[in-house]
Coordinates of C-alpha atoms in Angstrom, one line a residue:
M1 CA 5.0 -109.0 -74.4
F2 CA 2.3 -108.8 -77.2
I3 CA 0.2 -111.0 -79.5
E4 CA 1.7 -111.7 -82.9
C5 CA -0.1 -113.0 -86.0
V6 CA 2.1 -115.1 -88.4
K7 CA 1.7 -117.4 -91.3
N8 CA 1.9 -121.1 -90.5
N9 CA 1.7 -123.2 -93.7
G10 CA -0.4 -120.4 -95.2
T11 CA -2.7 -120.1 -92.2
D12 CA -2.9 -117.0 -89.9
Y13 CA -1.6 -118.2 -86.6
L14 CA -1.6 -116.4 -83.2
R15 CA 1.0 -116.5 -80.5
V16 CA 2.2 -114.5 -77.5
V17 CA 5.8 -113.3 -78.0
E18 CA 8.3 -111.1 -76.1
G19 CA 10.9 -108.8 -77.6
Y20 CA 14.4 -108.5 -76.2
S21 CA 17.8 -107.4 -77.4
V22 CA 21.2 -109.0 -77.2
K23 CA 24.7 -107.6 -77.6
D24 CA 26.1 -108.6 -81.0
G25 CA 29.1 -106.5 -82.1
P26 CA 29.0 -102.7 -81.7
A27 CA 25.1 -102.5 -81.7
P28 CA 22.5 -104.6 -79.9
K29 CA 20.2 -106.8 -82.0
C30 CA 16.5 -107.1 -81.4
K31 CA 15.1 -110.7 -81.1
R32 CA 11.8 -112.3 -80.1
R33 CA 10.9 -115.3 -78.1
V34 CA 7.6 -117.2 -78.1
I35 CA 5.9 -117.3 -74.8
R36 CA 2.8 -119.3 -75.8
N37 CA 1.2 -120.6 -79.0
I38 CA -2.4 -119.7 -79.2
G39 CA -3.5 -121.4 -82.4
P40 CA -5.2 -120.5 -85.7
L41 CA -6.8 -117.1 -85.9
S42 CA -10.0 -118.6 -87.4
K43 CA -10.4 -120.8 -84.3
H44 CA -10.8 -117.7 -82.0
H45 CA -12.3 -115.1 -84.3
D46 CA -15.7 -113.9 -83.0
G47 CA -16.9 -112.7 -86.4
N48 CA -16.9 -109.0 -85.6
P49 CA -14.7 -106.4 -87.4
D50 CA -11.1 -105.6 -86.2
Y51 CA -10.9 -108.7 -84.1
L52 CA -7.1 -108.9 -84.1
K53 CA -6.9 -105.2 -83.1
R54 CA -9.4 -105.7 -80.3
L55 CA -7.6 -108.9 -79.1
R56 CA -4.3 -107.2 -78.9
Q57 CA -5.8 -104.3 -76.9
S58 CA -7.6 -106.6 -74.6
F59 CA -4.4 -108.5 -73.9
K60 CA -2.5 -105.2 -73.3
D61 CA -5.3 -104.2 -70.8
G62 CA -5.1 -107.5 -69.0
K63 CA -8.6 -108.6 -70.0
P64 CA -7.9 -111.0 -72.9
L65 CA -10.8 -111.9 -75.2
I66 CA -9.4 -115.5 -75.3
P67 CA -10.0 -116.9 -71.8
S68 CA -7.1 -119.3 -71.9
L69 CA -4.7 -116.4 -71.8
A70 CA -6.0 -115.2 -68.5
E71 CA -3.6 -117.5 -66.6
L72 CA -0.8 -115.3 -68.0
Y73 CA -2.0 -112.6 -65.7
E74 CA -1.7 -111.9 -62.0
L75 CA -3.5 -109.0 -60.5
G76 CA -4.0 -107.5 -63.9
Q77 CA -0.2 -107.7 -64.8
V78 CA 1.3 -110.0 -67.3
K79 CA 2.8 -113.0 -65.6
R80 CA 6.0 -114.1 -67.3
L81 CA 7.1 -117.7 -67.5
L82 CA 10.8 -117.2 -67.8
S83 CA 13.5 -119.7 -68.6
F84 CA 17.1 -119.1 -69.5
Q85 CA 20.4 -120.7 -69.3
I86 CA 23.5 -119.4 -67.6
D87 CA 26.9 -119.9 -69.3
M88 CA 29.3 -120.5 -66.4
D89 CA 32.2 -119.5 -68.7
K90 CA 30.8 -116.0 -69.2
E91 CA 31.5 -113.5 -66.4
S92 CA 28.6 -111.4 -67.4
D93 CA 26.3 -114.3 -66.7
C94 CA 27.8 -115.1 -63.3
Y95 CA 28.6 -111.8 -61.7
A96 CA 26.3 -108.9 -60.9
E97 CA 27.3 -105.5 -62.4
P98 CA 24.4 -103.2 -61.5
K99 CA 24.1 -99.9 -63.3
N100 CA 22.2 -96.8 -62.4
I101 CA 18.7 -96.1 -63.8
G102 CA 17.7 -93.4 -61.3
Y103 CA 19.2 -90.9 -63.8
F104 CA 16.2 -91.5 -66.0
L105 CA 14.3 -88.8 -64.1
L106 CA 17.2 -86.4 -64.3
D107 CA 17.6 -87.0 -68.0
G108 CA 14.0 -86.1 -68.6
L109 CA 14.3 -83.0 -66.4
Y110 CA 17.5 -81.9 -68.2
D111 CA 15.7 -81.8 -71.6
S112 CA 12.5 -80.2 -70.2
L113 CA 14.5 -77.4 -68.6
G114 CA 15.7 -76.3 -72.1
I115 CA 19.4 -76.8 -71.4
Y116 CA 19.7 -79.3 -74.3
D117 CA 18.3 -76.7 -76.7
V118 CA 20.7 -73.9 -75.7
L119 CA 23.8 -76.1 -76.0
N120 CA 22.6 -77.9 -79.1
L121 CA 22.2 -74.5 -80.8
H122 CA 25.7 -73.4 -79.6
K123 CA 27.2 -76.6 -80.8
S124 CA 25.7 -76.2 -84.3
R125 CA 26.9 -72.6 -84.6
S126 CA 30.4 -73.3 -83.2
K127 CA 30.8 -76.5 -85.2
I128 CA 31.7 -78.5 -82.1
E129 CA 32.2 -82.1 -82.9
Y130 CA 32.3 -83.7 -79.4
D131 CA 29.1 -84.7 -77.5
L132 CA 28.5 -81.4 -75.7
N133 CA 25.1 -82.3 -74.2
G134 CA 26.2 -85.7 -73.2
L135 CA 29.2 -84.4 -71.3
V136 CA 27.1 -81.8 -69.5
K137 CA 24.5 -84.5 -68.6
L138 CA 27.3 -86.7 -67.3
M139 CA 28.5 -83.9 -65.0
V140 CA 24.9 -83.0 -63.8
F141 CA 24.0 -86.6 -63.2
G142 CA 27.2 -87.3 -61.4
R143 CA 26.9 -84.2 -59.3
T144 CA 23.4 -85.1 -58.2
L145 CA 23.8 -88.8 -57.6
S146 CA 27.5 -89.3 -56.6
P147 CA 29.5 -86.1 -56.4
C148 CA 33.2 -86.4 -57.2
S149 CA 35.9 -84.8 -59.3
K150 CA 35.4 -84.1 -63.0
L151 CA 37.9 -86.8 -63.9
E152 CA 36.3 -89.4 -61.6
T153 CA 32.9 -88.5 -63.0
W154 CA 34.3 -89.2 -66.5
N155 CA 35.8 -92.5 -65.3
C156 CA 32.4 -93.5 -64.0
R157 CA 30.6 -92.8 -67.3
D158 CA 29.9 -96.5 -67.8
N159 CA 27.9 -96.7 -64.5
Y160 CA 24.7 -95.9 -66.3
V161 CA 22.5 -98.6 -67.9
F162 CA 22.4 -96.8 -71.2
D163 CA 25.2 -94.6 -72.6
V164 CA 25.0 -91.0 -71.4
V165 CA 27.9 -89.6 -73.5
S166 CA 29.5 -90.7 -76.7
S167 CA 32.8 -88.7 -76.3
D168 CA 35.9 -90.7 -75.8
Q169 CA 38.4 -88.1 -74.4
S170 CA 38.4 -86.8 -70.9
I171 CA 39.8 -83.4 -72.0
E172 CA 36.4 -82.8 -73.6
V173 CA 34.9 -82.5 -70.1
Y174 CA 36.9 -79.4 -69.5
R175 CA 36.0 -78.0 -72.9
A176 CA 32.4 -78.5 -72.0
L177 CA 33.0 -76.5 -68.8
D178 CA 34.3 -73.6 -70.9
V179 CA 31.1 -73.7 -72.9
L180 CA 29.0 -73.7 -69.7
D181 CA 30.9 -70.6 -68.5
D182 CA 30.1 -68.9 -71.9
K183 CA 26.4 -69.9 -72.0
S184 CA 25.7 -69.6 -68.2
E185 CA 23.4 -66.6 -68.4
A186 CA 21.6 -68.0 -71.5
I187 CA 21.0 -71.3 -69.7
Q188 CA 19.7 -69.7 -66.5
K189 CA 17.3 -67.5 -68.5
R190 CA 16.1 -70.5 -70.5
M191 CA 15.6 -72.6 -67.4
N192 CA 13.6 -69.7 -65.8
F193 CA 11.4 -69.5 -68.9
K194 CA 10.7 -73.2 -68.9
I195 CA 10.0 -73.4 -65.2
G196 CA 7.7 -70.3 -65.4
K197 CA 5.8 -71.7 -68.3
A198 CA 5.4 -75.2 -66.8
I199 CA 4.6 -74.5 -63.1
G200 CA 4.6 -70.7 -62.9
R201 CA 7.3 -68.8 -61.1
N202 CA 6.1 -67.4 -57.8
T203 CA 8.2 -64.3 -57.7
E204 CA 6.1 -62.1 -55.6
V205 CA 9.0 -62.5 -53.2
C206 CA 12.5 -63.3 -54.3
F207 CA 15.1 -64.4 -51.8
Y208 CA 18.7 -63.4 -52.1
D209 CA 21.7 -64.4 -50.0
V210 CA 25.5 -64.8 -50.4
T211 CA 27.8 -67.6 -49.4
N212 CA 31.4 -68.5 -50.3
Y213 CA 33.6 -71.4 -51.1
W214 CA 37.3 -71.8 -50.1
F215 CA 40.2 -73.2 -52.1
E216 CA 43.3 -75.0 -50.9
I217 CA 45.6 -72.4 -52.3
N218 CA 47.8 -69.8 -50.5
E219 CA 47.8 -66.8 -52.9
N220 CA 45.1 -64.8 -54.5
D221 CA 44.4 -65.0 -58.3
E222 CA 46.1 -62.1 -60.0
D223 CA 44.1 -59.4 -61.7
V224 CA 44.4 -59.0 -65.4
R225 CA 45.6 -55.5 -66.4
D226 CA 46.0 -53.6 -69.6
E227 CA 49.1 -51.9 -70.8
A228 CA 48.3 -48.8 -68.8
G229 CA 48.0 -50.9 -65.6
N230 CA 44.3 -50.7 -65.3
V231 CA 42.4 -53.8 -64.1
V232 CA 40.3 -55.2 -66.9
Q233 CA 39.4 -58.5 -65.1
K234 CA 39.6 -59.1 -61.4
G235 CA 41.0 -62.4 -60.2
L236 CA 38.2 -64.7 -58.8
R237 CA 39.8 -66.5 -55.9
K238 CA 40.6 -63.8 -53.4
K239 CA 41.1 -63.8 -49.6
G240 CA 38.0 -62.4 -47.9
I241 CA 35.6 -63.1 -45.0
S242 CA 35.0 -66.8 -45.1
K243 CA 31.7 -68.2 -43.9
E244 CA 33.5 -71.3 -42.8
Q245 CA 36.4 -69.4 -41.0
H246 CA 39.1 -70.3 -43.6
A247 CA 42.1 -68.1 -44.2
E248 CA 42.5 -69.4 -47.8
P249 CA 41.2 -67.5 -50.9
I250 CA 37.5 -67.8 -51.5
V251 CA 34.8 -67.2 -54.2
Q252 CA 31.6 -65.4 -53.4
M253 CA 28.2 -66.8 -54.7
G254 CA 25.0 -64.8 -54.8
L255 CA 21.9 -66.9 -55.2
F256 CA 18.2 -66.0 -56.0
I257 CA 15.3 -68.4 -55.3
D258 CA 11.6 -67.9 -55.6
D259 CA 8.9 -68.4 -53.0
N260 CA 8.8 -72.1 -53.7
G261 CA 12.5 -72.5 -53.1
I262 CA 13.3 -73.1 -56.7
P263 CA 16.5 -71.4 -57.9
I264 CA 16.2 -68.5 -60.3
A265 CA 19.8 -67.4 -60.9
Y266 CA 23.2 -67.2 -59.4
R267 CA 26.3 -65.1 -59.9
L268 CA 29.9 -65.4 -58.8
F269 CA 32.1 -62.6 -57.4
P270 CA 35.7 -62.3 -56.3
G271 CA 36.3 -63.5 -52.8
N272 CA 37.2 -60.0 -51.5
T273 CA 33.8 -58.6 -52.6
T274 CA 31.7 -57.6 -49.6
D275 CA 28.2 -59.1 -49.4
Q276 CA 26.4 -55.8 -49.6
T277 CA 28.0 -54.8 -52.9
T278 CA 26.9 -58.0 -54.7
L279 CA 23.2 -57.3 -54.7
I280 CA 23.0 -54.6 -57.4
P281 CA 25.2 -56.4 -60.1
A282 CA 23.4 -59.7 -59.3
L283 CA 20.0 -58.0 -59.8
E284 CA 21.2 -56.4 -63.1
K285 CA 22.4 -59.7 -64.5
S286 CA 19.3 -61.7 -63.6
I287 CA 16.1 -60.3 -62.0
D288 CA 16.2 -57.0 -63.8
S289 CA 16.6 -58.7 -67.2
M290 CA 14.2 -61.6 -66.8
G291 CA 10.9 -59.8 -67.5
F292 CA 9.3 -60.4 -64.1
Q293 CA 6.5 -58.2 -62.8
K294 CA 7.0 -56.5 -59.5
V295 CA 9.5 -58.5 -57.3
I296 CA 9.9 -58.1 -53.5
V297 CA 13.5 -58.8 -52.7
V298 CA 14.0 -60.5 -49.3
A299 CA 17.4 -60.4 -47.8
D300 CA 19.2 -60.2 -44.4
G301 CA 20.6 -57.1 -42.7
G302 CA 24.0 -57.3 -44.4
L303 CA 22.4 -56.1 -47.6
N304 CA 20.5 -53.3 -46.0
T305 CA 22.2 -50.2 -47.7
G306 CA 20.9 -47.1 -49.3
P307 CA 22.3 -47.9 -52.8
N308 CA 20.7 -51.4 -52.7
I309 CA 17.3 -50.1 -51.6
A310 CA 17.4 -47.2 -54.2
H311 CA 18.2 -49.7 -57.0
I312 CA 15.4 -52.0 -56.0
L313 CA 12.9 -49.2 -55.9
S314 CA 14.1 -47.7 -59.1
R315 CA 13.1 -50.8 -61.0
G316 CA 9.6 -50.7 -59.5
N317 CA 10.3 -53.6 -57.1
G318 CA 10.0 -53.8 -53.3
Y319 CA 12.1 -55.0 -50.4
I320 CA 11.8 -56.9 -47.1
L321 CA 15.1 -56.5 -45.2
S322 CA 16.1 -57.3 -41.6
K323 CA 17.4 -54.4 -39.5
S324 CA 19.9 -54.8 -36.7
T325 CA 17.9 -54.0 -33.5
K326 CA 21.0 -53.4 -31.4
K327 CA 22.6 -51.1 -34.0
S328 CA 19.5 -49.0 -34.5
D329 CA 19.5 -45.3 -33.7
K330 CA 18.3 -44.1 -30.3
A331 CA 14.8 -43.2 -31.5
V332 CA 14.2 -46.6 -32.9
K333 CA 15.5 -48.3 -29.8
E334 CA 13.2 -46.2 -27.6
W335 CA 10.3 -47.1 -29.8
I336 CA 11.2 -50.8 -29.6
L337 CA 11.4 -50.8 -25.8
D338 CA 8.3 -48.7 -25.4
Q339 CA 5.8 -51.4 -24.5
S340 CA 2.8 -49.5 -25.8
G341 CA 1.3 -50.7 -29.1
Y342 CA 2.4 -54.3 -28.9
E343 CA -0.1 -57.0 -29.7
W344 CA 0.4 -60.3 -27.8
N345 CA -0.6 -63.8 -28.8
D346 CA -2.9 -65.8 -26.4
T347 CA 0.0 -67.5 -24.7
R348 CA 2.0 -64.3 -24.4
T349 CA 5.1 -65.8 -26.0
F350 CA 5.0 -63.5 -29.0
K351 CA 4.2 -59.8 -29.6
L352 CA 4.6 -57.3 -32.4
K353 CA 4.0 -53.8 -33.5
S354 CA 4.8 -51.6 -36.5
M355 CA 5.1 -48.0 -37.6
L356 CA 5.4 -46.0 -40.8
R357 CA 8.3 -43.7 -41.3
S358 CA 10.1 -41.6 -43.9
R359 CA 13.8 -41.5 -44.1
K360 CA 16.6 -40.3 -46.4
I361 CA 19.0 -42.6 -48.2
K362 CA 21.7 -42.1 -50.9
N363 CA 21.8 -44.0 -54.2
E364 CA 24.9 -45.3 -56.0
A365 CA 25.5 -41.8 -57.5
G366 CA 25.4 -40.2 -54.0
Q367 CA 22.0 -38.5 -54.6
T368 CA 19.7 -38.2 -51.6
L369 CA 16.3 -39.8 -51.9
E370 CA 13.4 -40.0 -49.4
V371 CA 11.7 -43.3 -48.9
K372 CA 8.6 -44.3 -47.0
E373 CA 8.7 -47.6 -45.3
K374 CA 7.2 -49.7 -42.5
L375 CA 9.2 -50.9 -39.5
V376 CA 7.9 -54.2 -38.0
C377 CA 9.2 -55.2 -34.6
Y378 CA 8.5 -58.4 -32.9
W379 CA 9.6 -60.3 -29.8
S380 CA 9.4 -64.0 -29.2
K381 CA 10.1 -66.0 -26.0
K382 CA 11.9 -68.7 -28.0
H383 CA 14.2 -66.1 -29.6
Y384 CA 14.8 -64.4 -26.2
E385 CA 15.8 -67.6 -24.5
R386 CA 18.1 -68.6 -27.3
E387 CA 19.8 -65.2 -27.3
Y388 CA 20.1 -65.0 -23.5
H389 CA 21.7 -68.5 -23.4
E390 CA 24.1 -67.6 -26.2
N391 CA 25.2 -64.4 -24.5
A392 CA 25.4 -65.5 -20.8
K393 CA 29.1 -66.4 -21.2
F394 CA 29.8 -63.1 -22.9
I395 CA 28.2 -61.0 -20.1
E396 CA 30.3 -63.0 -17.6
Y397 CA 33.4 -62.2 -19.7
L398 CA 32.5 -58.5 -19.6
N399 CA 32.7 -58.6 -15.8
S400 CA 36.0 -60.5 -15.9
I401 CA 37.9 -57.9 -17.9
I402 CA 37.6 -55.3 -15.1
A403 CA 39.9 -57.5 -13.1
F404 CA 42.0 -58.6 -16.0
P405 CA 42.3 -55.9 -18.7
D406 CA 44.6 -58.0 -20.8
K407 CA 41.6 -60.0 -21.9
L408 CA 40.6 -57.1 -24.1
K409 CA 43.3 -58.0 -26.6
D410 CA 41.3 -61.0 -27.7
K411 CA 37.9 -59.6 -28.4
Q412 CA 38.2 -55.8 -28.1
K413 CA 35.9 -55.0 -31.0
K414 CA 33.1 -57.0 -29.6
I415 CA 33.2 -55.6 -26.1
D416 CA 34.3 -52.1 -26.8
Q417 CA 30.8 -50.8 -27.0
F418 CA 30.2 -51.6 -23.3
L419 CA 33.4 -50.1 -21.9
I420 CA 34.2 -46.6 -20.6
K421 CA 37.9 -45.8 -21.0
Q422 CA 39.5 -42.9 -19.1
Q423 CA 43.1 -41.8 -18.5
V424 CA 43.5 -41.3 -14.7
D425 CA 46.1 -40.9 -12.0
K426 CA 45.6 -43.9 -9.7
S427 CA 46.7 -42.1 -6.6
T428 CA 44.4 -39.0 -6.9
G429 CA 41.7 -40.2 -9.3
E430 CA 42.1 -37.2 -11.4
V431 CA 41.6 -37.5 -15.2
L432 CA 45.1 -37.3 -16.5
D433 CA 47.1 -38.8 -19.4
T434 CA 48.9 -41.3 -17.2
A435 CA 47.0 -44.7 -17.1
T436 CA 44.0 -46.3 -18.6
H437 CA 41.1 -47.1 -16.3
L438 CA 38.3 -49.4 -17.6
S439 CA 34.8 -49.5 -16.4
V440 CA 31.6 -51.1 -17.7
D441 CA 28.8 -48.9 -19.0
M442 CA 25.9 -50.4 -17.1
D443 CA 23.3 -48.4 -19.0
K444 CA 24.6 -50.0 -22.3
I445 CA 24.6 -53.4 -20.7
Q446 CA 21.0 -53.0 -19.5
E447 CA 19.9 -51.8 -23.0
Y448 CA 21.7 -54.8 -24.5
L449 CA 19.8 -57.1 -22.1
D450 CA 16.5 -55.4 -22.7
L451 CA 16.7 -55.8 -26.4
L452 CA 17.3 -59.6 -26.3
G453 CA 14.5 -61.4 -28.1
Y454 CA 13.5 -58.5 -30.3
Y455 CA 13.8 -58.5 -34.1
T456 CA 13.2 -55.7 -36.6
I457 CA 12.2 -55.8 -40.3
M458 CA 12.0 -52.9 -42.7
T459 CA 9.9 -53.0 -45.8
S460 CA 8.6 -51.0 -48.7
E461 CA 5.4 -53.0 -48.6
I462 CA 3.4 -50.7 -46.2
D463 CA 0.0 -52.2 -47.3
K464 CA 0.9 -55.8 -46.2
S465 CA 0.0 -56.9 -42.7
D466 CA 2.7 -57.3 -40.1
H467 CA 2.2 -61.0 -39.9
E468 CA 2.5 -61.4 -43.7
I469 CA 5.8 -59.4 -43.7
I470 CA 7.2 -61.6 -40.9
N471 CA 6.1 -64.8 -42.6
K472 CA 7.7 -63.8 -45.9
Y473 CA 10.9 -62.8 -44.2
H474 CA 11.1 -66.2 -42.5
G475 CA 11.1 -67.8 -45.9
L476 CA 14.7 -66.6 -46.2
S477 CA 15.7 -69.8 -44.4
R478 CA 15.0 -71.7 -47.6
I479 CA 17.9 -70.1 -49.3
E480 CA 20.2 -71.1 -46.4
D481 CA 19.0 -74.7 -47.0
S482 CA 19.8 -74.4 -50.7
F483 CA 23.4 -73.4 -49.8
R484 CA 23.5 -76.4 -47.4
I485 CA 22.4 -78.7 -50.2
I486 CA 25.1 -77.3 -52.6
K487 CA 27.8 -77.6 -50.0
G488 CA 26.7 -80.9 -48.5
D489 CA 24.6 -83.1 -50.7
L490 CA 26.1 -81.9 -53.9
D491 CA 29.6 -81.5 -52.4
G492 CA 29.9 -78.2 -54.3
R493 CA 33.2 -76.9 -53.1
P494 CA 35.2 -76.6 -56.4
V495 CA 38.4 -78.2 -55.1
Y496 CA 39.3 -79.8 -58.4
V497 CA 39.0 -76.9 -60.8
Q498 CA 41.2 -73.9 -61.1
T499 CA 40.4 -71.4 -63.9
K500 CA 37.7 -68.8 -63.7
E501 CA 35.8 -70.4 -66.6
H502 CA 35.9 -73.9 -65.1
I503 CA 34.9 -72.7 -61.6
N504 CA 31.9 -70.9 -63.1
G505 CA 31.0 -74.0 -65.2
H506 CA 31.3 -76.1 -62.1
F507 CA 28.8 -73.9 -60.2
L508 CA 26.4 -73.9 -63.1
V509 CA 26.4 -77.7 -62.9
C510 CA 25.6 -77.4 -59.2
F511 CA 22.9 -74.8 -59.9
I512 CA 21.2 -77.2 -62.4
S513 CA 21.4 -80.1 -60.0
L514 CA 19.9 -77.9 -57.2
A515 CA 17.0 -76.8 -59.5
M516 CA 16.3 -80.5 -60.4
I517 CA 16.1 -81.5 -56.8
R518 CA 13.8 -78.6 -55.9
L519 CA 11.5 -79.5 -58.8
I520 CA 11.3 -83.1 -57.7
Q521 CA 10.5 -81.9 -54.1
H522 CA 7.9 -79.5 -55.4
K523 CA 6.2 -82.3 -57.4
I524 CA 6.2 -84.6 -54.3
L525 CA 4.7 -81.9 -52.1
R526 CA 1.9 -81.3 -54.7
H527 CA 1.3 -85.1 -54.9
L528 CA 1.0 -85.2 -51.1
G529 CA -1.4 -82.3 -51.1
K530 CA 1.0 -80.2 -48.9
D531 CA 1.5 -76.4 -49.1
T532 CA 4.7 -75.7 -51.1
L533 CA 4.8 -72.1 -49.6
N534 CA 4.9 -72.9 -45.9
E535 CA 8.1 -72.3 -44.0
A536 CA 8.9 -76.1 -43.6
G537 CA 8.4 -76.4 -47.4
W538 CA 10.0 -79.3 -49.2
E539 CA 11.4 -80.8 -46.0
S540 CA 7.9 -82.2 -45.2
G541 CA 8.1 -84.2 -48.4
L542 CA 11.5 -85.7 -49.2
T543 CA 14.8 -84.1 -48.3
A544 CA 17.5 -83.7 -50.9
E545 CA 19.6 -86.4 -49.2
R546 CA 16.7 -88.9 -49.4
I547 CA 16.1 -88.1 -53.1
K548 CA 19.7 -88.5 -53.9
K549 CA 19.9 -91.8 -52.0
A550 CA 16.7 -93.1 -53.7
L551 CA 17.8 -92.3 -57.2
S552 CA 21.4 -93.3 -56.8
G553 CA 20.3 -96.7 -55.4
F554 CA 17.8 -97.4 -58.2
Q555 CA 19.9 -99.8 -60.4
A556 CA 19.5 -102.6 -62.9
D557 CA 21.6 -105.7 -63.4
T558 CA 21.8 -107.6 -66.7
L559 CA 20.5 -111.2 -66.7
P560 CA 20.9 -113.9 -69.4
G561 CA 18.2 -113.9 -72.0
G562 CA 17.9 -110.2 -72.4
Y563 CA 16.3 -109.5 -69.0
F564 CA 17.2 -107.0 -66.3
R565 CA 16.8 -107.4 -62.5
L566 CA 16.1 -104.1 -60.8
T567 CA 16.8 -103.2 -57.2
K568 CA 13.7 -103.3 -55.1
P569 CA 12.2 -99.8 -54.9
T570 CA 12.5 -98.1 -51.5
D571 CA 9.6 -96.3 -49.9
D572 CA 11.2 -93.0 -51.0
L573 CA 11.6 -94.2 -54.6
R574 CA 8.0 -95.4 -54.6
L575 CA 6.9 -91.9 -53.5
I576 CA 8.9 -90.3 -56.3
L577 CA 7.4 -92.7 -58.8
D578 CA 3.9 -92.2 -57.5
S579 CA 4.3 -88.4 -57.6
L580 CA 5.2 -88.7 -61.3
G581 CA 2.3 -91.0 -62.1
I582 CA 4.6 -93.9 -63.0
Y583 CA 3.1 -97.3 -62.0
T584 CA 5.1 -99.5 -64.3
D585 CA 5.8 -103.2 -63.4
L586 CA 9.5 -103.2 -62.4
R587 CA 9.9 -107.0 -62.3
L588 CA 12.5 -108.4 -64.7
P589 CA 12.0 -106.0 -67.6
T590 CA 13.4 -106.5 -71.1
V591 CA 15.6 -103.9 -72.8
H592 CA 12.6 -102.7 -74.6
E593 CA 10.6 -102.3 -71.4
L594 CA 13.5 -100.6 -69.7
R595 CA 13.6 -98.1 -72.5
Q596 CA 9.9 -97.6 -72.1
L597 CA 10.5 -96.9 -68.4
K598 CA 13.0 -94.2 -69.4
Y599 CA 10.5 -92.8 -71.8
S600 CA 8.0 -92.7 -69.0
F601 CA 10.4 -90.6 -66.9
D602 CA 11.1 -88.4 -69.9
K603 CA 7.4 -87.7 -70.4
A604 CA 6.5 -87.5 -66.7
S605 CA 5.1 -84.1 -65.8
V606 CA 7.7 -83.1 -63.2
M607 CA 7.2 -79.4 -63.9

């Protein structure tokens, strides 16, 4: 709504008008409606220069120079006097068909992350004719707001208030996945550059972990071999150790995130790849090549190997890795159980101590290296009570196998460490090769019980305090939450794609969606004045589930006369809008104003 100056019988005449658009053929047409006639310009001119310019600005600001226009305002907002007719013979006038506008925020993020630039350059060089960026946007928006198959995502392309993609063939979705596979590393590096430039990457610590995704197939993907029979490309879907206890083939995913929980990079591995062998190739493809300064890699005990540590240190980086307390050597166990040197908290529910040590490891080439590191050991009452409760049934089981040895067949590997096996003659008790006698090693049982509640961390950062090391290690839970979002909120299991290229393209879409959610959460936390580095992190702002619900539920329905009726903003959506500095009036906007709202999201400083 604005003030227009027109000629009326040769006289400059003022009126308040409103712009709107109507569908007329393939393209909408812009029209105007008069809201109020003000009168001749000369009647209101105050004699000072630039009156018309000042009048328009005052009207826009809600403080019109012409007092009679004040009644068009309510609380500083333009009050519309609407009237339109409904054509009962037109279904579009009579039935609601709301379409999503929550994607406005995702659209702005997509462009600001530099993805558009990478794909647009590839499109121009490859002479691709289909709408590459539109197709990728469609997949990212669909994965974030309403996850489903690629085909169903394509079928739902009209569920957005403005067109997202101009392509007209569903096969082009899968062609776009091929491109995503090809440009995956370039896109991850570009996103990292943009995020680092906009909000600054906090990579003093870099968390890494591995998860996997199972497929509803029975056989492994075959390896590609050359004429000599050598493997030139491993099959991706292979049977391995599934995190979800599935026997079907799986794919391994290694993921890096920064201290704010914002993803840095990911990499896929064949399902039969062990977790500990993923770290070095994942580092080489991402962290080592991204130009970071010193990075401290934080990971769990499964990645605690000599070659991994040697590789980290060879690049000038550091590590904070958990160490299995119960699998430690005798000297370390004795040090842990020696109560001297522990510092207790005031409530005596937590204690810790540390020591420096030198030890020898072997790198990938088998060379022996000596490293100096700090061991930090702590005990907590909460951790102890949880462990004791979890192991009570197991200890009871240990006693039961003495009477019923057949029970060993079920869980022999787990209990073997507590048993003493001897071949004896039952009549004489002599040790002979006649029968197996089982007994429980009570010393080992007691050691097992004594170590309950203890946790050990090993680190190259010997100058950092013990509490700082522990706090940084606890941040590893953030990457577990990221996996939960991909598997849960984003429904990331790639059940509907089959080829290696399409699987990788699918996970890049999930990676982009995860990064967008994390950036929104980061913005909300900053708006609320909360620490983005604390252990609770983004969960103290809005969870991924609530963000997804708020944006997917933000919709607009077309009304007669070129207006739109928006869904009433929820409290969560209001928080998102406030964090972005968007305070636009959402009541019955025109097409022009709806596009202005989209522009506001595009320009909002999310990063």
